[in-house]
XYZ file of C-alpha atoms in Angstrom:
124
model
C 161.776 127.104 103.767
C 163.520 130.421 104.297
C 162.212 131.835 100.997
C 158.654 130.727 101.838
C 158.882 132.253 105.326
C 160.145 135.560 103.950
C 157.117 135.745 101.633
C 154.584 134.504 104.188
C 155.622 136.633 107.173
C 156.114 140.344 107.655
C 159.541 139.739 109.161
C 161.870 136.814 109.846
C 164.553 137.241 112.492
C 167.442 134.846 112.738
C 169.942 134.526 115.589
C 167.501 136.348 117.840
C 166.343 135.097 121.228
C 162.939 135.556 122.784
C 163.732 136.548 126.358
C 160.119 136.835 127.532
C 156.546 136.825 126.221
C 153.395 138.006 127.979
C 149.884 139.011 127.000
C 149.226 142.717 126.724
C 145.514 143.135 126.126
C 144.783 141.437 122.815
C 148.426 141.470 121.770
C 151.601 139.676 122.768
C 154.415 141.645 124.337
C 157.707 140.067 123.296
C 161.070 140.937 124.799
C 163.676 140.214 122.143
C 167.384 139.760 122.760
C 169.301 140.689 119.617
C 173.063 140.711 120.132
C 172.668 141.416 123.859
C 170.270 144.328 123.332
C 166.774 143.824 124.839
C 163.831 145.335 123.018
C 160.065 145.089 123.720
C 157.632 144.812 120.820
C 153.898 144.105 120.461
C 152.523 141.506 118.044
C 149.172 139.986 117.095
C 150.770 136.588 116.449
C 154.187 135.112 117.111
C 155.866 132.050 115.633
C 158.982 130.879 117.426
C 161.301 128.247 116.041
C 164.436 126.948 117.682
C 167.352 125.131 116.182
C 168.277 121.577 117.016
C 171.624 120.136 117.860
C 172.642 116.509 117.466
C 172.918 114.637 120.750
C 174.589 111.248 120.739
C 176.694 111.533 123.856
C 177.099 108.359 125.877
C 176.703 106.059 122.854
C 180.386 105.216 122.739
C 180.817 106.437 119.169
C 184.250 107.793 120.053
C 185.332 104.136 120.067
C 184.252 103.680 116.433
C 185.186 105.090 113.038
C 182.005 107.217 112.917
C 182.755 110.767 111.749
C 180.990 114.057 112.409
C 180.568 117.024 110.085
C 181.385 120.621 111.052
C 177.949 121.029 112.706
C 178.264 117.858 114.771
C 175.972 115.639 112.705
C 177.014 112.093 111.848
C 178.321 111.724 108.285
C 176.629 109.029 106.171
C 176.718 107.988 102.531
C 173.687 107.493 100.262
C 173.187 104.043 101.822
C 173.002 105.573 105.322
C 176.321 103.964 106.281
C 178.746 105.815 108.486
C 182.529 105.648 108.095
C 182.273 102.539 110.285
C 180.750 99.994 107.862
C 178.848 98.202 110.633
C 177.066 101.341 111.852
C 174.175 103.050 110.072
C 172.542 106.341 111.056
C 169.246 107.978 110.114
C 167.036 110.894 111.062
C 167.918 114.022 112.982
C 171.367 112.727 113.890
C 172.492 112.916 110.230
C 171.239 116.478 109.703
C 169.471 117.878 106.689
C 165.720 118.307 106.963
C 164.790 117.322 110.515
C 161.382 115.794 109.814
C 159.925 112.356 110.521
C 159.096 111.502 106.900
C 162.752 112.017 105.939
C 163.872 109.728 108.766
C 161.345 107.090 107.636
C 162.726 107.165 104.107
C 166.285 106.918 105.423
C 165.271 103.960 107.586
C 163.860 102.119 104.546
C 167.121 102.691 102.695
C 169.202 101.416 105.628
C 167.008 98.310 106.017
C 167.230 97.561 102.286
C 171.027 97.776 102.481
C 171.159 95.596 105.594
C 168.899 92.939 104.050
C 170.760 92.928 100.752
C 167.905 94.373 98.708
C 168.738 96.618 95.815
C 168.615 100.215 96.956
C 166.935 102.398 94.405
C 168.340 105.831 93.849
C 166.088 107.997 95.979
C 166.088 111.676 96.607
C 165.927 112.459 100.312
């Protein structure tokens, strides 16, 4: 995605916050916070994307064998099983591409495992 964005857009800024946006005639005035330094710039179009963080507080997972990776996502194997063999995880909570079609594919894999069907080797 990053390589596509770099080709498709004039500029890609990471680890930069949009502090404020407002119309300025036919343009958009954007106040950018880059490392604590505020800067105003004018644009014709703006695309803003924010990161996502896993949120599974209050599920009681601290009472299980479920493990997290360094970014806080739940670790699973290719069968969508966590380190606790009775708990499966899919979708945004396991990281990777955070899109619905990936979660749907992961769900099919988990259901096949749970129902005893043969899980085909699938690329996620």
